[in-house]
GROMACS .gro file of C-alpha atoms in nm:
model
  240
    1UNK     CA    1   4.990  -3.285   1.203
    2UNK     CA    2   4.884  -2.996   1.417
    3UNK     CA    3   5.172  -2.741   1.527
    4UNK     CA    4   5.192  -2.780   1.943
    5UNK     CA    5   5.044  -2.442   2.092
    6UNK     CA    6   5.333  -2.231   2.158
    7UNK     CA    7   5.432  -2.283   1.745
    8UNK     CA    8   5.108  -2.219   1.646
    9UNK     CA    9   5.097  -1.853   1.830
   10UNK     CA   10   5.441  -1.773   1.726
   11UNK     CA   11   5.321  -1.815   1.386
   12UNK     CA   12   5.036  -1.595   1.421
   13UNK     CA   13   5.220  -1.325   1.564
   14UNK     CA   14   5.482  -1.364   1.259
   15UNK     CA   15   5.175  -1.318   1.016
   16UNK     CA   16   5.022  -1.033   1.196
   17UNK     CA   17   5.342  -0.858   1.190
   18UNK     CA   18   5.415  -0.874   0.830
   19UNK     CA   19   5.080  -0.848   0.738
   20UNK     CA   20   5.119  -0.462   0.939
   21UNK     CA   21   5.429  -0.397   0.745
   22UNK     CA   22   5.316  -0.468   0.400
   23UNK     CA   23   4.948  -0.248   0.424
   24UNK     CA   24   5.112   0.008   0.615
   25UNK     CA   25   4.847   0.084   0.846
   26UNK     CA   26   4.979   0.266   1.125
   27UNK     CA   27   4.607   0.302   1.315
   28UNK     CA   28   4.611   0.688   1.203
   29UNK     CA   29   4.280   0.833   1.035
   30UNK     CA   30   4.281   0.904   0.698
   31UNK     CA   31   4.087   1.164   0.483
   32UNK     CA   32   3.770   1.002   0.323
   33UNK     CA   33   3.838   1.301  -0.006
   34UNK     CA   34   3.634   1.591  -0.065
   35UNK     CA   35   3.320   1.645   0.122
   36UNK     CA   36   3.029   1.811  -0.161
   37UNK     CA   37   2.902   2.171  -0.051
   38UNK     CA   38   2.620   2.217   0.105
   39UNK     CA   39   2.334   2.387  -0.095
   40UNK     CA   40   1.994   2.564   0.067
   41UNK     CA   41   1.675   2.486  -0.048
   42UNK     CA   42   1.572   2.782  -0.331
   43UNK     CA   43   1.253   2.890  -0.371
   44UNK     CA   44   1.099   2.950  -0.702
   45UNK     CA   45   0.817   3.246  -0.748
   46UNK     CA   46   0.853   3.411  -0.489
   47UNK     CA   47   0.562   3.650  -0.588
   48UNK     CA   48   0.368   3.373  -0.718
   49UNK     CA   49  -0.034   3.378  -0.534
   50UNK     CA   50  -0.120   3.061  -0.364
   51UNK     CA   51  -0.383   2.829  -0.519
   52UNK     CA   52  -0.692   2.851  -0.310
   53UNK     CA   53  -0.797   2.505  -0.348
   54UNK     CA   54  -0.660   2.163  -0.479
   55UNK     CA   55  -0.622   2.113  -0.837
   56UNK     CA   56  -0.717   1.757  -0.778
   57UNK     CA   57  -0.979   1.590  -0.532
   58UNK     CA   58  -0.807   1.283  -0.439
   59UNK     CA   59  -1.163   1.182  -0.199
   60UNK     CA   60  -0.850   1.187   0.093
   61UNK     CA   61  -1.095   1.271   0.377
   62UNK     CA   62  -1.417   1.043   0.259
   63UNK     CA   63  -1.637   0.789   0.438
   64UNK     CA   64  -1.917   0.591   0.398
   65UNK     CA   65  -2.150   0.415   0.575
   66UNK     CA   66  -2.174   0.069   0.418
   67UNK     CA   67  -2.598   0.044   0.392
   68UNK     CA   68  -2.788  -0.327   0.401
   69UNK     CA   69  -2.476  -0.460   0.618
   70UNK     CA   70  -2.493  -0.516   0.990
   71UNK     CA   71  -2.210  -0.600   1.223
   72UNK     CA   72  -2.338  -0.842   1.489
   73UNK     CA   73  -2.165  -0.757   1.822
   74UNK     CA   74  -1.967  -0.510   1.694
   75UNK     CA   75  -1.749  -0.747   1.581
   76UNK     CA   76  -1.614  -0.657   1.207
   77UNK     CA   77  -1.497  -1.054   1.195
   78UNK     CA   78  -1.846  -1.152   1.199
   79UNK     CA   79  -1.961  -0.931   0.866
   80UNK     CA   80  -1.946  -1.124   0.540
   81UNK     CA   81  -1.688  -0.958   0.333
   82UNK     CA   82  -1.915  -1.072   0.020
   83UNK     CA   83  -2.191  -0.913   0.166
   84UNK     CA   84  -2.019  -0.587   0.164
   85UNK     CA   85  -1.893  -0.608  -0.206
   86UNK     CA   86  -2.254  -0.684  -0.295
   87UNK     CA   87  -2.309  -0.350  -0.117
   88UNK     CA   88  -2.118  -0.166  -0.290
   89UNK     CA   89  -2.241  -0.267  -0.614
   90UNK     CA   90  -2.569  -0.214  -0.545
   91UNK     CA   91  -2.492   0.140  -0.422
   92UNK     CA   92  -2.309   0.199  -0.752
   93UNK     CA   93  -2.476   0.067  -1.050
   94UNK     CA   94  -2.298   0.277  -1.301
   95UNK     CA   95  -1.983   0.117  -1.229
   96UNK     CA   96  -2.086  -0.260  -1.221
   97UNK     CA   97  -2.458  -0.276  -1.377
   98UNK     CA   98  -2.533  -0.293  -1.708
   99UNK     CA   99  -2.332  -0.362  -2.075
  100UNK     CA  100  -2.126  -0.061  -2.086
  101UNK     CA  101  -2.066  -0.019  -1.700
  102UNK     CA  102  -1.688  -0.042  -1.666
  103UNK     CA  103  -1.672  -0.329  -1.365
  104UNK     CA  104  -1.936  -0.514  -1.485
  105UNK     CA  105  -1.741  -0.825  -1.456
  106UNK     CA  106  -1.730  -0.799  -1.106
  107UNK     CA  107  -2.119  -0.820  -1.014
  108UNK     CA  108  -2.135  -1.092  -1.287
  109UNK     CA  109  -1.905  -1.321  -1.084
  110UNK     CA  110  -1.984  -1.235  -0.788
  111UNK     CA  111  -2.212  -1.483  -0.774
  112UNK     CA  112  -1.946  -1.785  -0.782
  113UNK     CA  113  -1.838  -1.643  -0.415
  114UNK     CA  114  -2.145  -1.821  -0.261
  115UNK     CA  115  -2.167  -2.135  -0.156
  116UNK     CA  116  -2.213  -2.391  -0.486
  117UNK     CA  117  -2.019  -2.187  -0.715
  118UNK     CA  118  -1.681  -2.162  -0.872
  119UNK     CA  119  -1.460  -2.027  -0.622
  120UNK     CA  120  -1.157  -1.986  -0.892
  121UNK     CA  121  -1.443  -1.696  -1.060
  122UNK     CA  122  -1.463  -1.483  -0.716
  123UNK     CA  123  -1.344  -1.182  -0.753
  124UNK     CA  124  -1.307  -1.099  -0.399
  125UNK     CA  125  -0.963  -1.195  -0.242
  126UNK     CA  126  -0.918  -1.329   0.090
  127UNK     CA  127  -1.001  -1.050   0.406
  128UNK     CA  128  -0.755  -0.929   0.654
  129UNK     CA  129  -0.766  -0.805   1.020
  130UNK     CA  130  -0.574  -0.560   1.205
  131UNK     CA  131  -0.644  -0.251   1.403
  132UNK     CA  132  -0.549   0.042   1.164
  133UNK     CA  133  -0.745   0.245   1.371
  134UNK     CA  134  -0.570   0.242   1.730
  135UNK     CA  135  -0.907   0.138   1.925
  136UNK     CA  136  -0.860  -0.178   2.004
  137UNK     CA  137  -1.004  -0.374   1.779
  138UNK     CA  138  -0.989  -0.536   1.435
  139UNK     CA  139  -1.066  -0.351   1.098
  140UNK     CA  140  -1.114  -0.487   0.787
  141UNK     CA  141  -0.915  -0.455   0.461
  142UNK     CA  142  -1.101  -0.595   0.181
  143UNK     CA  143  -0.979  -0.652  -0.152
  144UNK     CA  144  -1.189  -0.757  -0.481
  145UNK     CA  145  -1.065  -0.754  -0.849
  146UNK     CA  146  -1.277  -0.515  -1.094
  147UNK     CA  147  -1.340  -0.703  -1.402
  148UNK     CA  148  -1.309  -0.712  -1.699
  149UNK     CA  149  -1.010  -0.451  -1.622
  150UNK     CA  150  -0.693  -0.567  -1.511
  151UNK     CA  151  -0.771  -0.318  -1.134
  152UNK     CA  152  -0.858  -0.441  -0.815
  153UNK     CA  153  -1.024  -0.184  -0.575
  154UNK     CA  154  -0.844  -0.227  -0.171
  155UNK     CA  155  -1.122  -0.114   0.062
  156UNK     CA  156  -1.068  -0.066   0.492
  157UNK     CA  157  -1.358  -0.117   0.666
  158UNK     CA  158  -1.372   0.010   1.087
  159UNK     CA  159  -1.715   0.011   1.284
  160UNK     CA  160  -1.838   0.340   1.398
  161UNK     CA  161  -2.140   0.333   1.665
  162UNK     CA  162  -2.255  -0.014   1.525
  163UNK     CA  163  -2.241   0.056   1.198
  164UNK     CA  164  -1.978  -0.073   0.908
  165UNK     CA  165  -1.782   0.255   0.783
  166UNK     CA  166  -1.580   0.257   0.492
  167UNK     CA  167  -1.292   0.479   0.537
  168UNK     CA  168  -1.064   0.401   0.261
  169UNK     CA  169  -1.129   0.369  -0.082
  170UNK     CA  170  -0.818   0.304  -0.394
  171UNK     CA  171  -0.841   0.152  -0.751
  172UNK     CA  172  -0.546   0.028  -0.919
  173UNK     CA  173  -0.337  -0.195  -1.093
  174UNK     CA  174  -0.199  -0.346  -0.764
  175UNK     CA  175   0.125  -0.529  -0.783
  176UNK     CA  176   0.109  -0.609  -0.376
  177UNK     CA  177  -0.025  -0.476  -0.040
  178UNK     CA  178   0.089  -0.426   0.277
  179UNK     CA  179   0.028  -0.339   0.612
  180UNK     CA  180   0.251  -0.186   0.843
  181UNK     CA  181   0.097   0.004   1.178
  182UNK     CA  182  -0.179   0.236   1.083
  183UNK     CA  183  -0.109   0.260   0.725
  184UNK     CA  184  -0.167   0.030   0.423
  185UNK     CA  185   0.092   0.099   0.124
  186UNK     CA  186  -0.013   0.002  -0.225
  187UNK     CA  187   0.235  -0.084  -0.501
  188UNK     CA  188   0.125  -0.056  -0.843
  189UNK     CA  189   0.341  -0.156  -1.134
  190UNK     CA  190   0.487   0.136  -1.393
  191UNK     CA  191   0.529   0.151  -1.779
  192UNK     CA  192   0.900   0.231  -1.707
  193UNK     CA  193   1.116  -0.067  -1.649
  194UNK     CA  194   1.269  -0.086  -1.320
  195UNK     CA  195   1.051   0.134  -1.168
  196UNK     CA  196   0.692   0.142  -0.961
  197UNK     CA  197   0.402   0.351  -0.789
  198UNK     CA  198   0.384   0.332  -0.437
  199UNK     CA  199   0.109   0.509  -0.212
  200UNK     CA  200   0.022   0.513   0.168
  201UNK     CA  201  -0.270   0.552   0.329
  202UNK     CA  202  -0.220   0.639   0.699
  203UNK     CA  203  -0.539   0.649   0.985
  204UNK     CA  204  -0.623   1.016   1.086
  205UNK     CA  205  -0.787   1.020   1.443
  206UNK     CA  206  -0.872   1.380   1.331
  207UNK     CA  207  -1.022   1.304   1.032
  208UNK     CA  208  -1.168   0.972   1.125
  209UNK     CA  209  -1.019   0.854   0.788
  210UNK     CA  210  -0.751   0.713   0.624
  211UNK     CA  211  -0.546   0.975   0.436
  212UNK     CA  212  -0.305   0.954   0.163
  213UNK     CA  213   0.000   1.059   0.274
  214UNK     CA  214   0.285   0.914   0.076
  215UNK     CA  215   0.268   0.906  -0.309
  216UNK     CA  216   0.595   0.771  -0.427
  217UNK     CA  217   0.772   0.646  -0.776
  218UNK     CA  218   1.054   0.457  -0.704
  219UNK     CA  219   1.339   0.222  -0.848
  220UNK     CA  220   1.250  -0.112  -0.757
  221UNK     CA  221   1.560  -0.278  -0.959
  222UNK     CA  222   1.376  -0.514  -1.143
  223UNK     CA  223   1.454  -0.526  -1.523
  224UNK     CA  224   1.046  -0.622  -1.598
  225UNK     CA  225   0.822  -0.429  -1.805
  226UNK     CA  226   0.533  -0.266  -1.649
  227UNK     CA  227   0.210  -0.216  -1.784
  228UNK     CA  228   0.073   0.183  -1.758
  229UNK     CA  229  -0.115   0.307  -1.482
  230UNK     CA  230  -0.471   0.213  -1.475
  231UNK     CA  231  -0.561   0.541  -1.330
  232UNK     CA  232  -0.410   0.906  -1.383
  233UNK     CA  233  -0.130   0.957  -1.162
  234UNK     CA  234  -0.189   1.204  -0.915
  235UNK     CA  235   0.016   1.457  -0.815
  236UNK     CA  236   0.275   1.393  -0.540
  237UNK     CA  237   0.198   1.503  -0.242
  238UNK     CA  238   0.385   1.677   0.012
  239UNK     CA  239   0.559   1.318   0.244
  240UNK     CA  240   0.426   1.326   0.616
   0.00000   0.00000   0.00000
């Protein structure tokens, strides 16, 4: 049976009270322990001569105009993503033509992305559209894997005075993708356990190009093995 209402708040106020008593609390602040000192940044080699130029060309600042692919009203939604892998192949034939090039695979299947064939051989994935540029309109991110190797090459695609530019270019082992405002963040998995690559490209008005401007290694949590790096690490660069 349910105390009447003046029990029931008598009660509460009994519990309240003793509850008080027994922690103690007073409502007074108490010291949260030691707080750990400070320490400035320290700079190593002080006399140490600056490198003129980049030990590494990571390509941050290149584009290229996609040739043999047109872009009917300006509208990238209208370009046939296929069409623009097919490009590429044919303006790289060392990478996909031929026995020993090392993507063959892809411009062997890329065939089965037409209309008749085996859509489960494609190697390009599905196309996404946002504006990574800030003008307005849509760009393209393209994906397509690069067989026989376990890499898959993540393209962005904007149009530049009617014409299809590429302004992104990264091959990896990709464990996932995302977008998130003008950048697109790759995750790629690591030989460590618990652990994994992570690199953002971010849209440059200046440049006119998407630069790399996170390159991270970071504790995911996850008690999987990875598999090693397709491609050589680069060095990290300098967050933005």
């Amino acid at each position: 049976m349910p105390f009447p209402r003046p029990l029931r708040t008598t009660t509460l106020v009994a519990l309240l009270l003793a509850t008080a008593v027994a922690c103690g609390d007073t409502g007074a602040l108490h010291a949260a322990g030691a707080t750990p000192t400070a320490t400035s940044p320290a700079k190593l080699w002080p006399n140490l001569a600056p490198a003129a130029s980049p030990a590494y060309d990571f390509d941050e600042a290149d584009t290229e105009i996609v040739q043999g692919v047109t872009v009917p009203g300006d509208d990238i939604r209208k370009v046939d993503p296929i069409a623009v892998v097919r490009a590429e192949i044919a303006a790289n034939p060392s990478d996909y033509v031929g026995s020993r090039a090392p993507y063959r695979g892809t411009a062997e299947r890329i065939d089965d992305c037409a209309k008749g064939g085996d859509r489960s051989r494609c190697p390009v994935l599905k196309p996404y559209y946002r504006d990574l540029t800030g003008d307005g309109h849509d760009d393209l991110t393209l994906g397509f894997r690069l067989l026989p190797t376990k890499m898959t090459a993540v393209r962005v695609y904007t149009v530049e005075k009617h014409r299809l530019v590429q302004v992104m270019a990264n091959d990896d082992a990709v464990s996932g993708v995302e977008l998130a405002g003008r950048s697109v963040i790759i995750r790629s998995p690591s030989e460590l356990a618990g652990y994994e690559y992570r690199v953002q490209w971010t849209w440059d008005a200046e440049q006119k190009a998407m630069l790399l401007t996170h390159d991270e290694f970071l504790r995911t949590g996850s008690r999987k093995h990875g598999v090693r790096r397709a491609t050589p690490a680069p060095v990290p660069s300098a967050t933005s």
